[in-house]
Coordinates of C-alpha atoms and ligand atoms in Angstrom, one line a residue:
X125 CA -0.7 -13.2 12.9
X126 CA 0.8 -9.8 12.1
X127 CA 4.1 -9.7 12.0
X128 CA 6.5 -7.2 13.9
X129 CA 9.8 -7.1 12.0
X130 CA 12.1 -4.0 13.3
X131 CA 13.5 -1.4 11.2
X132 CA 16.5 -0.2 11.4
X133 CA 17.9 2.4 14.0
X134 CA 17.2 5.8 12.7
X135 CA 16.9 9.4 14.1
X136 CA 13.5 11.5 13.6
X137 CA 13.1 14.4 12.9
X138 CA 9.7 16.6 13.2
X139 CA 9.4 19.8 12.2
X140 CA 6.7 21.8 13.4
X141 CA 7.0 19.4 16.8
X142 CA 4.5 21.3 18.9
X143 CA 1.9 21.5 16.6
X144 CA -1.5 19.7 16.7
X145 CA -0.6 16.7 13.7
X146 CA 2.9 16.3 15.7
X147 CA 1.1 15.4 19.2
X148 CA -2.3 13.7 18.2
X149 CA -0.9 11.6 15.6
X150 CA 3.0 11.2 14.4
X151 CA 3.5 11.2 18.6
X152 CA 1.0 8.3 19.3
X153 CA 2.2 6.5 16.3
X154 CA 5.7 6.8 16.9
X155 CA 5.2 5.5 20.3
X156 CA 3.0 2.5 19.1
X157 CA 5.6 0.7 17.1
X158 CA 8.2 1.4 20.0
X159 CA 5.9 -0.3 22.7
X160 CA 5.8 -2.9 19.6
X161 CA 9.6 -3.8 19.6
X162 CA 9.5 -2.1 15.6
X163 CA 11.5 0.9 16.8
X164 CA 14.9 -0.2 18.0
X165 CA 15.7 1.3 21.4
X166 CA 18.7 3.3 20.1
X167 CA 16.2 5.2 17.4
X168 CA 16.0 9.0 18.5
X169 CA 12.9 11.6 18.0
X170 CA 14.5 15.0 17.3
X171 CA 11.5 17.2 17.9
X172 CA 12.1 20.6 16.1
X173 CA 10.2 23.4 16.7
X174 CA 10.3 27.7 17.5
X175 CA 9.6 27.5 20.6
X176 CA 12.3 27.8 23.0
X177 CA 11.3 25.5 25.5
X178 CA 13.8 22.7 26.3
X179 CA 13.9 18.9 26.0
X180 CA 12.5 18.3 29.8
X181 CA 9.9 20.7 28.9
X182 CA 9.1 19.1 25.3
X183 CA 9.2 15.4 27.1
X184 CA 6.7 16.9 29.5
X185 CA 4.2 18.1 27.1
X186 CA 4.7 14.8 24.4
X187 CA 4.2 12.6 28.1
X188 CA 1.0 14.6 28.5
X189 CA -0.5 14.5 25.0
X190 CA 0.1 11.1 24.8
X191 CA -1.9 10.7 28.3
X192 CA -4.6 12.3 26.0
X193 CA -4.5 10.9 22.5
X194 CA -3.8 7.3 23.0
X195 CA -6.6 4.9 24.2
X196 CA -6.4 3.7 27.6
X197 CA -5.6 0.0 26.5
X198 CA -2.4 1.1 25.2
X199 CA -1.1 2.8 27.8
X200 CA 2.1 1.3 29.7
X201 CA 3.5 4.1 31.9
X202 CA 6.9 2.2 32.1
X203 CA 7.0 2.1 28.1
X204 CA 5.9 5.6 28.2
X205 CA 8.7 6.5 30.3
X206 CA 11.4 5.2 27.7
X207 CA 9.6 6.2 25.0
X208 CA 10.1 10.0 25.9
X209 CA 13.5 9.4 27.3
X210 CA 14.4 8.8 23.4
X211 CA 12.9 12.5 22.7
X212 CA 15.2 15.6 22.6
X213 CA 14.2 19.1 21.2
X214 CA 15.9 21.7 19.5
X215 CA 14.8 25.3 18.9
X216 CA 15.1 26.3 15.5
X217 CA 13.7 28.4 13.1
X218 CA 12.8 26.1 9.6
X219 CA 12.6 29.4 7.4
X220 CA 15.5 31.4 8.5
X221 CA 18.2 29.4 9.1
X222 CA 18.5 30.4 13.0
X223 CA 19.2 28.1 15.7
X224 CA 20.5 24.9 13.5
X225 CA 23.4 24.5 15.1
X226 CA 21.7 22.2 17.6
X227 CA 20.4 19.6 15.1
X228 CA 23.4 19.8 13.2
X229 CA 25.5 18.2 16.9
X230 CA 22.9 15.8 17.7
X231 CA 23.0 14.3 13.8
X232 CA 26.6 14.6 13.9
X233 CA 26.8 12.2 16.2
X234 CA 25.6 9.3 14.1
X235 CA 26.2 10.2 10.4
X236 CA 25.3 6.8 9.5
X237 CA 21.9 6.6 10.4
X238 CA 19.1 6.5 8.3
X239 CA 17.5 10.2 9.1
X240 CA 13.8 10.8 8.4
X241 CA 13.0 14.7 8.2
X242 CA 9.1 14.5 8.7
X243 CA 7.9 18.3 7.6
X244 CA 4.9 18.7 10.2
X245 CA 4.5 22.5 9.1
X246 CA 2.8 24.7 6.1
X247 CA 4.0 24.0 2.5
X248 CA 5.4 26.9 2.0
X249 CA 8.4 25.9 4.5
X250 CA 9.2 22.8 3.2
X251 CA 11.2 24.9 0.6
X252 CA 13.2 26.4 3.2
X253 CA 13.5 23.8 5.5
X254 CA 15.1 21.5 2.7
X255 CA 17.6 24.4 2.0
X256 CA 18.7 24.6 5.6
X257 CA 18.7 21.2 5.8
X258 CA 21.0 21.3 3.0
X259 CA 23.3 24.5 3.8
X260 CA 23.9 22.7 6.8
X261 CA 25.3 19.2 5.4
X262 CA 22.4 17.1 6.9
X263 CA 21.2 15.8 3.9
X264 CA 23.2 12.5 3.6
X265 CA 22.4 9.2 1.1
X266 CA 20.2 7.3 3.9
X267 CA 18.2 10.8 4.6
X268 CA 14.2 11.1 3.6
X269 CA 12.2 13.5 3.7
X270 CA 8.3 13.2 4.5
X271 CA 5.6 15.9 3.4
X272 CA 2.4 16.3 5.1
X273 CA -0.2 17.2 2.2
X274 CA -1.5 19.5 1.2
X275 CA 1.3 19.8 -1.4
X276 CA 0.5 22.9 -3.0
X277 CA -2.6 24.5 -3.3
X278 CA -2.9 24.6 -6.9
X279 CA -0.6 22.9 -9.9
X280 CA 1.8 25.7 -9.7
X281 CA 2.4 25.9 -6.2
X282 CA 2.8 22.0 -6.4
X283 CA 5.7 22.2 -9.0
X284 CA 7.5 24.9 -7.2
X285 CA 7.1 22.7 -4.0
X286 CA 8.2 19.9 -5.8
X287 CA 11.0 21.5 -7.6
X288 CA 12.6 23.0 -4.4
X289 CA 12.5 19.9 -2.6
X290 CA 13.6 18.1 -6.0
X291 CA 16.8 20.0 -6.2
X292 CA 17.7 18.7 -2.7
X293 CA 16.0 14.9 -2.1
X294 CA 15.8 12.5 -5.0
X295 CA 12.2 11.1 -5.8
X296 CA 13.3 8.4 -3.7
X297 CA 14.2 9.6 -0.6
X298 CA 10.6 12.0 -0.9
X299 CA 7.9 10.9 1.2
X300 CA 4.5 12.6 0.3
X301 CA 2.2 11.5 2.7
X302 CA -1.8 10.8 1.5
X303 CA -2.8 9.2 4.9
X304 CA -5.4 7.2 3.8
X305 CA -2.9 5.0 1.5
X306 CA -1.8 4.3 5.3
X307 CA -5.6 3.1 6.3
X308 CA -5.4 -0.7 6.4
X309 CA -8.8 -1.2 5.3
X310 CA -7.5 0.4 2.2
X311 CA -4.7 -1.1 1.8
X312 CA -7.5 -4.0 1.7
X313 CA -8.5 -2.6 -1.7
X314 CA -5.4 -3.8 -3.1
X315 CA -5.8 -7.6 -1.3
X316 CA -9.3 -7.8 -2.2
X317 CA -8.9 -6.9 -5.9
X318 CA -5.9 -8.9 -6.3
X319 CA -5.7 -11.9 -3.8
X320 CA -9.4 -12.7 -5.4
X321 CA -10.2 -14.1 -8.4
X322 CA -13.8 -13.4 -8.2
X323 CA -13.8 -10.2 -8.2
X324 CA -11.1 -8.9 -10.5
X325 CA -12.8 -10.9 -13.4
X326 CA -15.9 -9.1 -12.7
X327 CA -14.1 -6.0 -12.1
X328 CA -15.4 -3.5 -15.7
X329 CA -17.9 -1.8 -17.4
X330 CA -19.7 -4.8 -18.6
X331 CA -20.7 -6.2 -15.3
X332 CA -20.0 -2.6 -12.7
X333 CA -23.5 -0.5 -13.0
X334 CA -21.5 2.2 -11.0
X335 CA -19.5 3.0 -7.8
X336 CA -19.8 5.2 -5.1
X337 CA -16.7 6.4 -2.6
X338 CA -18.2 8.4 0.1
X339 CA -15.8 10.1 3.3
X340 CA -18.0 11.9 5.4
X341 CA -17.1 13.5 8.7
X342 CA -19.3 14.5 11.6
X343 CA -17.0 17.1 13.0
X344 CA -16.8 20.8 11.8
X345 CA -13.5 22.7 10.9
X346 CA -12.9 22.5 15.1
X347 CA -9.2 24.8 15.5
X348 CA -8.4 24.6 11.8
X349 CA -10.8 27.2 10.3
X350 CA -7.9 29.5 9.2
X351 CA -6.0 26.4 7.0
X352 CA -9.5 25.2 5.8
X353 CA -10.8 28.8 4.6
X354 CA -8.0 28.5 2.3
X355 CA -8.5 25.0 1.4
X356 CA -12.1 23.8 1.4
X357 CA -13.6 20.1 0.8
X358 CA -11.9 19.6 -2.8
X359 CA -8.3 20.3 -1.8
X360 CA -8.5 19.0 2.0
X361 CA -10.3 16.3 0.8
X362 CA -10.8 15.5 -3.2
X363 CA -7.3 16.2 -4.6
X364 CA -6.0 13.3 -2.5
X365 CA -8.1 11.0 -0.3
X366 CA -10.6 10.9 -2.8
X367 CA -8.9 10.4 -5.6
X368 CA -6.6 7.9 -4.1
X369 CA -9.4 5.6 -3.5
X370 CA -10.9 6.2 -6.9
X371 CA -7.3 5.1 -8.6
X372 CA -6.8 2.1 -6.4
X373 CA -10.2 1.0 -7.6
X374 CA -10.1 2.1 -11.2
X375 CA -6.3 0.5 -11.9
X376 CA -5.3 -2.1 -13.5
X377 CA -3.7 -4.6 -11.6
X378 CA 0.0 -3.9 -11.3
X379 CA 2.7 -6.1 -12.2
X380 CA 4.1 -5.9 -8.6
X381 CA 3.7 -4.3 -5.7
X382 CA 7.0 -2.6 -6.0
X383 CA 6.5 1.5 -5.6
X384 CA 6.7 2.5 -8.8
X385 CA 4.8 -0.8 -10.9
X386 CA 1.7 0.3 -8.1
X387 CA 2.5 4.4 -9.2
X388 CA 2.4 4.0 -12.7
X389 CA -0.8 2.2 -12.5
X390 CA -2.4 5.0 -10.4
X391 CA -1.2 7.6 -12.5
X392 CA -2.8 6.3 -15.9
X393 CA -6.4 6.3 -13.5
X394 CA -5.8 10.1 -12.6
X395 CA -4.6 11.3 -16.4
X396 CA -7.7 8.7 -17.9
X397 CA -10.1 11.1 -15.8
X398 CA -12.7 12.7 -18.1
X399 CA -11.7 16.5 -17.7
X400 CA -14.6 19.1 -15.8
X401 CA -14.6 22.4 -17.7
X402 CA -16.6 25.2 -16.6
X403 CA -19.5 23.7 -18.0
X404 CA -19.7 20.4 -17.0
X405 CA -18.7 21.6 -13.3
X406 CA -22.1 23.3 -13.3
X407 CA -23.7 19.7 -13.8
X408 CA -21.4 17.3 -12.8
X409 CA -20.5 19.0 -9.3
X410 CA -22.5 20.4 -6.4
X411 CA -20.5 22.0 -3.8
X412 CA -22.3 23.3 -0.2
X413 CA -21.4 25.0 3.0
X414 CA -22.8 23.6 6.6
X415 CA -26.0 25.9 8.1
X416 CA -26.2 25.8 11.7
X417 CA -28.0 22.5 12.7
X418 CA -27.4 18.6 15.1
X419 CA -24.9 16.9 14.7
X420 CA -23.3 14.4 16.8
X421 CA -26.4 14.9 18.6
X422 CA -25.9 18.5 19.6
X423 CA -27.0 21.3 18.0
X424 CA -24.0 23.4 16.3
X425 CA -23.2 26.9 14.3
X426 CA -22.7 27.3 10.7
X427 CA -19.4 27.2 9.1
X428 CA -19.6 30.7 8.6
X429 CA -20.0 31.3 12.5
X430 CA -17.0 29.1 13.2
X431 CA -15.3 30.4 10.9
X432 CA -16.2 34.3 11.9
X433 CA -17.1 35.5 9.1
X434 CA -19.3 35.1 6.0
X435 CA -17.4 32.5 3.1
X436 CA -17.4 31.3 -0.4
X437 CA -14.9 27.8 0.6
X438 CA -16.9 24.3 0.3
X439 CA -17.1 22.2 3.3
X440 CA -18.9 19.5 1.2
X441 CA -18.3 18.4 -2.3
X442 CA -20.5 15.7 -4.7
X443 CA -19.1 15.1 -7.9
X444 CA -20.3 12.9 -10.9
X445 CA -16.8 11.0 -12.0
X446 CA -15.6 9.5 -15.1
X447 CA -12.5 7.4 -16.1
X448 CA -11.9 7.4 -20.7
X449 CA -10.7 3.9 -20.6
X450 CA -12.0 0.4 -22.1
X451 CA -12.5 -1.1 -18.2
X452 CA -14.5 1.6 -17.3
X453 CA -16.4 3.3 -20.2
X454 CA -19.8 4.6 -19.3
X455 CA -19.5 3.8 -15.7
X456 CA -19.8 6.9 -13.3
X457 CA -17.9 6.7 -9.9
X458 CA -19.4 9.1 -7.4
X459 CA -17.8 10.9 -4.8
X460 CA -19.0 12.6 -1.8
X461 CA -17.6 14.3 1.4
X462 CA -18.5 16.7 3.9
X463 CA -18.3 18.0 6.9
X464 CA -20.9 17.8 9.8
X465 CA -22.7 15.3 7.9
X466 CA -24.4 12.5 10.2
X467 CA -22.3 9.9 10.6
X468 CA -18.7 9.3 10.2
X469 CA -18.1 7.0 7.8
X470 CA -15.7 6.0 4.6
X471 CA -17.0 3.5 2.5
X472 CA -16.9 2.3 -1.4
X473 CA -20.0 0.9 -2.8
X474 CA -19.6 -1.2 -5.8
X475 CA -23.0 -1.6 -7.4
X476 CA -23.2 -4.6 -10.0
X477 CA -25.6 -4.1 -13.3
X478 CA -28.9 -5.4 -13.0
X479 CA -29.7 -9.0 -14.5
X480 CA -29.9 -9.1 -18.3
X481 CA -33.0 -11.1 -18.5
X482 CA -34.8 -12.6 -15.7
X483 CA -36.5 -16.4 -15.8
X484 CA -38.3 -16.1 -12.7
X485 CA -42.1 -15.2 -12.5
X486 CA -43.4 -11.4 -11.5
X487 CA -44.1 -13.5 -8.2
X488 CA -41.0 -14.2 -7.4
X489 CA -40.3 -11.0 -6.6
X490 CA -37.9 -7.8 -7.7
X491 CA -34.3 -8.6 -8.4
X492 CA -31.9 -6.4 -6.8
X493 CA -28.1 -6.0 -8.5
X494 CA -25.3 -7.3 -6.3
X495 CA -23.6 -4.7 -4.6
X496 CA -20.4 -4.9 -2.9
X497 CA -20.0 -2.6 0.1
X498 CA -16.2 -2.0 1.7
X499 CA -16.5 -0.2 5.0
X500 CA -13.2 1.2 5.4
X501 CA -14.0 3.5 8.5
X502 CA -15.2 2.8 11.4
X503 CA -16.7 -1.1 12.1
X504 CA -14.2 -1.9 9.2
X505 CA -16.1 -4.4 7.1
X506 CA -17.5 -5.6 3.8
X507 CA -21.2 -6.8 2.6
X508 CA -22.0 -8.3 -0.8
X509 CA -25.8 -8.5 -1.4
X510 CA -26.5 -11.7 -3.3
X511 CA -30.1 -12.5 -4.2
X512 CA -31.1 -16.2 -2.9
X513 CA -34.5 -18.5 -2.4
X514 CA -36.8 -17.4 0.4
X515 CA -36.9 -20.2 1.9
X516 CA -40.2 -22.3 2.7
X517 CA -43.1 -23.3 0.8
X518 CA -44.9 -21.4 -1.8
X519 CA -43.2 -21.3 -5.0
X520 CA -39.5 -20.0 -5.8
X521 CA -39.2 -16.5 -4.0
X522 CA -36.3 -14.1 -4.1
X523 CA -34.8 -12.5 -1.1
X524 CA -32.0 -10.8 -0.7
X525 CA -29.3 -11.8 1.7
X526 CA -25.5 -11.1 2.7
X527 CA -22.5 -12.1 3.0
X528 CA -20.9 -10.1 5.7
X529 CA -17.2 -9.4 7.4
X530 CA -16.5 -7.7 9.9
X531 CA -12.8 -7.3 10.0
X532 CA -13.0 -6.4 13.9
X533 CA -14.2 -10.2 14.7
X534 CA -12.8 -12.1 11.9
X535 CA -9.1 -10.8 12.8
X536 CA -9.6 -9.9 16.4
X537 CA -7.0 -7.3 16.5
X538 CA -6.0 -3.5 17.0
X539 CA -6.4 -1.6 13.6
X540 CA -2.7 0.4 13.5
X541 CA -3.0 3.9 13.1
X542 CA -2.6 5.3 9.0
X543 CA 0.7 7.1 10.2
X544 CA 2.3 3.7 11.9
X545 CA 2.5 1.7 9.0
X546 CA 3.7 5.3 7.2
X547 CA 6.3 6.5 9.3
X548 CA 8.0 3.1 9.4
X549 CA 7.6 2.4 5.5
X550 CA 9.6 5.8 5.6
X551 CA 12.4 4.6 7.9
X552 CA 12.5 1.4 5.4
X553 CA 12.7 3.6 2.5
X554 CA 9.6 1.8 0.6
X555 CA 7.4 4.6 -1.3
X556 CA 4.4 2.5 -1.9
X557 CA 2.6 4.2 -0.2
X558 CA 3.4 7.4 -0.9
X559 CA 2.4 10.0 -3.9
X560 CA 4.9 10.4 -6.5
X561 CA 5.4 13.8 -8.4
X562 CA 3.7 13.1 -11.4
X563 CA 0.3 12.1 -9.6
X564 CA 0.0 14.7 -6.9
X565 CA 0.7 17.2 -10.2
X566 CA -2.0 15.0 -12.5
X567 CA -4.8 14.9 -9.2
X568 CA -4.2 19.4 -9.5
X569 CA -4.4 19.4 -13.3
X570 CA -7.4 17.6 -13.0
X571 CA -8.8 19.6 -10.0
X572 CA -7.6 22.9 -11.6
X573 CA -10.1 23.5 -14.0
X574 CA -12.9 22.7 -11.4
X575 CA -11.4 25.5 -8.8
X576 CA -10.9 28.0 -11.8
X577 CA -14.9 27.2 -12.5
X578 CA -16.1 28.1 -8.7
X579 CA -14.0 31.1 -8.9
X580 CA -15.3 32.6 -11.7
X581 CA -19.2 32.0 -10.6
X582 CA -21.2 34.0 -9.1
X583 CA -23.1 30.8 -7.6
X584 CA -22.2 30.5 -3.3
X585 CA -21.9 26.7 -2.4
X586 CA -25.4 25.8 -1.3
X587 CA -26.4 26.0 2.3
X588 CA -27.0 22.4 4.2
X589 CA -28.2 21.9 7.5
X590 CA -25.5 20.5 9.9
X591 CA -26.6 16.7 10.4
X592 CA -27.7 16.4 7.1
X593 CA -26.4 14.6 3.7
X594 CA -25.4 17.7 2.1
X595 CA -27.5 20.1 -0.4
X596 CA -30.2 18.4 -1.7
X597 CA -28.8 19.5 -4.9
X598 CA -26.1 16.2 -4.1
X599 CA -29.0 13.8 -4.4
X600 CA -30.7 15.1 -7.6
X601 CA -27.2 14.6 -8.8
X602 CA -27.7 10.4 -8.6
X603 CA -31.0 10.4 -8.9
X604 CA -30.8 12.3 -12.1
X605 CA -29.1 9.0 -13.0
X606 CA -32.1 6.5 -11.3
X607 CA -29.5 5.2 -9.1
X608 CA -29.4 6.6 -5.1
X609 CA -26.5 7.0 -2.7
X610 CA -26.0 4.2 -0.3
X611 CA -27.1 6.2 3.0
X612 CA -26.1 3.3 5.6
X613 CA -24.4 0.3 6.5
X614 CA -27.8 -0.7 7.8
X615 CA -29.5 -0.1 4.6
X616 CA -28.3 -3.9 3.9
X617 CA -29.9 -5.9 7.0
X618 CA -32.6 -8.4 5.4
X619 CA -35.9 -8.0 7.3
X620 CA -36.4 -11.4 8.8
X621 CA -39.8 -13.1 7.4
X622 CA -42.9 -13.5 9.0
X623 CA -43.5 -16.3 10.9
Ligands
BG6_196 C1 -7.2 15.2 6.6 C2 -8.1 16.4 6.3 O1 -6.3 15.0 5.6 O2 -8.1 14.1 6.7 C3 -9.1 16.6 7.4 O3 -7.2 17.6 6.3 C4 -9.9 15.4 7.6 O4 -9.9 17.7 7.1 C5 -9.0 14.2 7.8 O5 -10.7 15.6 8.8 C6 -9.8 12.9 7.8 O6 -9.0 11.8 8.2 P1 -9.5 10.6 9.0 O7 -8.3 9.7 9.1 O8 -9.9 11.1 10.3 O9 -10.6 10.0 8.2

């Protein structure tokens, strides 16, 4: 049974409180673990934004997203009511310093409370923002801060992010927010690994043939073409989703699950990663762009008609991994994602070698390698193909068959929302979950390299059609390899025999 154990009263603050992250997710969150008893009733939502609009009008439009972003199951008008009575907004302006006289009365009147500043606005205010916060004497011992990614868009940007910030919040009370860490199905990762003894004993090079982490999206760039222009696939997507799966997969197991034994382990995954030069970027990588084409069963533009205007930024990135350590010498981890590919799906596929020497007859039939499957998005699951006995007369067959959870019927419960489990690890002060310094700066170095080799090629991304797996390009890239990228959950039903 999960477990509901309250946090204690704080006030929140959101900057950037009218923006798109603030109302479809931190909103929605926030009020999920107050209709859950989590959120004490005293807690207050200090909405921060430019716009001069009032509190009545900022309840109004929070009331309204809410209406719109929250599943009709969860809706409890009375709940809703008391939820937005606990909002207040103040005009401000994060980079200038104008208008903080507001925030500074409403925190004055608890100085003892445990303040979260959640920066829901570009990077290049959380600089700033911290400064203000600090000119104006809001920064206390129980304050944190929480950082919406990207952090940066390159190593240097990251450091000077970091350093501002740094000089104003310790480590501790910095929050940088990877949302997928928040994703229960992988926080699974970390249960399945290490609650089992069956797997982590099988868990290295000598018995892992490969494994494949795959985040693909059916939607385009929708209203964020202008951020995503200036991001593309591998910094939205690579430099922290991806990367954060591949270290919770690749670590070794941590002495604890306290923040920093669980950060240390990550950060040895992301500095063990074989570096991509120029060279092997042109082998190792394929990068594409969406052509106009179906998906979600419509037909839809090109990126570069969303966007406007032709482009050189990646909406769809394949790349050919490899960790330098004794687990995992000689075993390639390959990533995908993209957007406006067909289905939306995260998953991890852990394919198991193939058997050293087999004792049954060419009748029996082909072998196939166990593979482990962890669906982490949607129909949150897991599948592990074992080969058994057909069963019946007529001599010792093999068939494959499965072993197969779905975590939607096993548990029977509401999957919480990555930022509900974030926001109130933030309140609690517990960094788990969160990206330290040294590994959002490791997950650039290693990315750097790769961007610097894009820039200085005269290759485009390669065109894929909308609805499809990416450049064909992405597939040569495994098959080079003889090995092929799990295409779908479905891959894994067993025909039923004949008869
Ligand atoms: C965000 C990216 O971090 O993650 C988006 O900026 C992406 O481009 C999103 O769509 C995917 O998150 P989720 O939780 O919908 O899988």
């Amino acid at each position: 049974m999960a477990q509901i154990i309250p946090v204690n009263v704080f006030d929140g603050v959101v900057f950037g409180a009218t923006g798109d992250l603030t109302q479809r997710k931190l909103m929605p969150a926030l009020y999920h673990r107050f209709r859950d008893g989590q959120i004490p009733p005293d807690s207050r939502i200090i909405a921060a934004a430019r716009s001069k609009s009032g509190t009545e009008a900022f309840r109004a439009l929070t009331t309204e997203g809410l209406r719109r972003h929250l599943p009709q199951r969860s809706l409890d008008e009375a709940v809703l009511q008391r939820f937005c009575e606990r909002i207040e907004y103040v005009a401000l302006d994060g980079a200038s310093g104008e208008g903080w006289e507001g925030l500074t009365t409403l925190l004055g009147q608890h100085p003892e409370r445990i303040r979260v500043f959640y920066l829901a606005t570009s990077p290049d205010l959380y600089g700033p923002i911290c400064r203000n916060l600090q000119d104006n004497k809001l920064v206390s011992e129980a304050s944190r801060v929480v950082l919406e990614k990207p952090i940066g868009h390159d190593l240097r940007s990251a450091r000077a992010i970091n350093d501002e910030v740094g000089k104003i919040f310790a480590e501790r009370q910095i929050f940088r927010i990877d949302h997928f860490l928040g994703k229960e199905t992988v926080q699974n990762l970390m249960a399945l690994r290490f609650a089992n003894t069956i797997f982590e004993r099988l868990w290295h090079a000598d018995v892992i043939d490969h494994v494949q982490i795959t985040v693909a999206e059916t939607v385009g760039v929708e209203g964020r073409a202008g951020y995503y222009d200036k991001s593309g696939a591998l910094r939205d997507m690579v430099q922290n989703h991806l990367l954060q799966l591949l270290c919770l997969l690749a670590m070794e197991p941590p002495i604890s699950l306290d923040a920093d034994a669980v950060r240390d382990e990550k950060l040895k995954v992301l500095r063990a990663l074989r570096p991509i030069g120029a060279q092997e970027a042109a082998t190792m990588i394929v990068r594409g762009q969406y052509g106009q084409g179906v998906a979600d069963g419509r037909s839809v533009a090109s990126y570069a008609k969303d966007l406007g205007a032709a482009s050189r930024t990646e909406t769809f990135v394949a790349l050919k991994v490899e960790v330098n350590s004794w687990r995992w010498a000689g075993v390639p981890f390959y990533l995908r994602t993209g957007k406006r590919l067909p289905q939306k799906v995260s998953e991890v596929v852990v394919q198991f070698r193939t058997l050293p020497f087999s004792i049954f007859s060419r009748n029996a039939g082909e072998s196939e390698p166990n593979r482990l499957v962890v669906r982490l998005q949607p129909n949150e699951g897991m599948q592990l193909k074992l080969m058994t006995k057909d069963p019946g007369p007529g001599g010792l067959r093999l068939r494959p068959a499965r072993l197969d959870i779905s975590f939607e019927e096993a548990f029977a419960t509401r999957y919480p929302d990555a930022y509900e489990r974030l926001l109130m690890d933030a309140v609690r002060g517990n960094t788990t979950l969160f990206m330290r310094r040294d590994e959002v700066e490791a997950a650039w170095r290693w990315v750097e390299p790769i961007l610097q080799a894009w820039e200085d090629s005269p290759e485009p991304p390669r065109l894929y059609p909308a609805g499809s797996w990416g450049p064909t390009a992405a597939i040569a890239l495994i098959e080079r390899d003889s090995r092929t990228w799990h295409e779908s959950w479905d891959d894994e039903v067993i025909p039923a025999a004949a008869g």
